[in-house]
mmCIF file of C-alpha atoms in Angstrom:
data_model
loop_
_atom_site.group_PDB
_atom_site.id
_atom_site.type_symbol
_atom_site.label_atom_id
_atom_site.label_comp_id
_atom_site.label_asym_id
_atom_site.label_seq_id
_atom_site.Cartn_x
_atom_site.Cartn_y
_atom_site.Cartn_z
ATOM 1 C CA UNK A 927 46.428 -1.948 -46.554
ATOM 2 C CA UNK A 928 43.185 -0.040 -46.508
ATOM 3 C CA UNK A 929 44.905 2.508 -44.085
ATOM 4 C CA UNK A 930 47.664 2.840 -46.488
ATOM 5 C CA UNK A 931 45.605 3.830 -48.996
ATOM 6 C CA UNK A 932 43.268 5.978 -47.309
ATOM 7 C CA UNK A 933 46.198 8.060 -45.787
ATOM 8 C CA UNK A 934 47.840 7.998 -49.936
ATOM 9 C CA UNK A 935 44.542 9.307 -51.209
ATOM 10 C CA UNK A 936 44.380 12.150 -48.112
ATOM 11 C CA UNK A 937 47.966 13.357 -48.916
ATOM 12 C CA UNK A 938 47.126 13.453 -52.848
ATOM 13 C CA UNK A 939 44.186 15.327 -52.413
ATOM 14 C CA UNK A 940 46.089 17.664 -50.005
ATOM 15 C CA UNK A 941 48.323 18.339 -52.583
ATOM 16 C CA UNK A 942 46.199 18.538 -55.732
ATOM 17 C CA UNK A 943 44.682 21.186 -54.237
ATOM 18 C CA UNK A 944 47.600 23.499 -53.884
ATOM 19 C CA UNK A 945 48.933 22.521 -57.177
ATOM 20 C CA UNK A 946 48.342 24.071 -60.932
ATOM 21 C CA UNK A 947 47.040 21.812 -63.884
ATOM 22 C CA UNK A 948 49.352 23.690 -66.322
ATOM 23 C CA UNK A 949 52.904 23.050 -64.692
ATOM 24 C CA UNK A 950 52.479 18.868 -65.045
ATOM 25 C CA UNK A 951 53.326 18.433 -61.085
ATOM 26 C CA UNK A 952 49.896 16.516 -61.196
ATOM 27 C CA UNK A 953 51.148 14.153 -63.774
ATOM 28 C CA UNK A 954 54.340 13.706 -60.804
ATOM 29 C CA UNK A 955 51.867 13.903 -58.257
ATOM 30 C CA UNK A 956 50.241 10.638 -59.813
ATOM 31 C CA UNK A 957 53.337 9.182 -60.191
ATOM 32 C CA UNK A 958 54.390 9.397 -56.684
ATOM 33 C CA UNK A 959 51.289 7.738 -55.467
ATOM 34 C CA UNK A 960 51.627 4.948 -57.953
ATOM 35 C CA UNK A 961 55.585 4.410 -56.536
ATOM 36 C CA UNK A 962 54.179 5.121 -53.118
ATOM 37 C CA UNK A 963 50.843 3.566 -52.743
ATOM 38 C CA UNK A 964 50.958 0.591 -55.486
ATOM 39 C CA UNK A 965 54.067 -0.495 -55.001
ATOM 40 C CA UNK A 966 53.265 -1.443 -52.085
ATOM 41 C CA UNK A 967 49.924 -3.324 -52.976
ATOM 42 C CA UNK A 968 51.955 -4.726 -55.113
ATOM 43 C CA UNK A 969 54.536 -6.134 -52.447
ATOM 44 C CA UNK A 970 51.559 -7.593 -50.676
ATOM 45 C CA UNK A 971 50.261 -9.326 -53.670
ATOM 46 C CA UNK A 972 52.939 -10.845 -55.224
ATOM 47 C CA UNK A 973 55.502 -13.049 -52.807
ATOM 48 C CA UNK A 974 52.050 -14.672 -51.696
ATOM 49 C CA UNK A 975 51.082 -15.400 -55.305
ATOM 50 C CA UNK A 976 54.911 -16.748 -55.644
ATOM 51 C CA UNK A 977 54.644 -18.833 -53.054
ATOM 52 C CA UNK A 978 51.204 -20.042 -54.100
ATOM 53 C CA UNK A 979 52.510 -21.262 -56.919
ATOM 54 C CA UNK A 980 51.715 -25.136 -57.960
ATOM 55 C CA UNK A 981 54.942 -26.847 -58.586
ATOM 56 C CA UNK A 982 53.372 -28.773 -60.830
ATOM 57 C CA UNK A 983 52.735 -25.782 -63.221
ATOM 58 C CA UNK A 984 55.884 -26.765 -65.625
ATOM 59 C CA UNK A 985 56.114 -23.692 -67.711
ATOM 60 C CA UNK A 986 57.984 -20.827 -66.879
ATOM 61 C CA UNK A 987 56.292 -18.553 -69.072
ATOM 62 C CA UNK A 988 52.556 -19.476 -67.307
ATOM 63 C CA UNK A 989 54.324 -18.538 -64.039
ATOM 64 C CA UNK A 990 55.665 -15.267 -65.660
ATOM 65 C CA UNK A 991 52.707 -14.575 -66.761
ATOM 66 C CA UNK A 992 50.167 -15.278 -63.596
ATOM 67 C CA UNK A 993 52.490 -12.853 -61.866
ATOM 68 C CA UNK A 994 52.165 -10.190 -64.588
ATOM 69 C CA UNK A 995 48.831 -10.487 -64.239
ATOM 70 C CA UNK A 996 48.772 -9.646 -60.731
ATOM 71 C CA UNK A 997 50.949 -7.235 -60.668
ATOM 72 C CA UNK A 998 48.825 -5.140 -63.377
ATOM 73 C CA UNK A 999 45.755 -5.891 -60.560
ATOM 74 C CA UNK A 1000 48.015 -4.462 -57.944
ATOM 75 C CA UNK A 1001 48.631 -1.578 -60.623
ATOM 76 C CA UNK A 1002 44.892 -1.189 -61.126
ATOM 77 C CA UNK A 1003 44.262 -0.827 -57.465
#
C-alpha cells in the first residue's frame, strides 16, 4: 500500500509540474489520484471491515454506517 502511494504521489507531482493552475486540469489531476490511489485504500479497508463485522450487531443502519465511516478514512488517506 505504501508503494502505491508513494508511486501516486511521484506521478502527481510529475504532472503538477507541467500543468497550469488556470485551465482546472489540477482540479482533474486530484481527481484522478483520488479514483486511482483511494480507491484502492479503500478496497483494502473495507471487505476486511465487512468481514469483521459482529453478527451480533443487529442493525443494519450501525453496519451502514461503520462502513461509511471507513470509507471516509480511506478517503482521508
Amino acid at each position: 500500500m505504501h508503494d502505491l502511494c508513494i508511486g501516486q504521489m511521484m506521478d502527481l507531482r510529475a504532472a503538477h509540474v507541467s500543468t497550469e493552475k488556470e485551465n482546472g486540469q489540477l482540479d482533474e489531476l486530484d481527481r484522478v489520484a483520488w479514483l486511482k490511489t483511494g480507491k484502492a485504500i479503500e478496497i483494502a479497508l473495507i471487505p476486511p471491515a465487512i468481514l469483521a463485522i459482529s453478527p451480533s450487531t443487529s442493525s443494519v443502519d450501525i453496519q451502514c454506517i461503520e462502513i461509511a465511516n471507513i470509507r471516509e478514512l480511506g478517503r482521508l488517506m
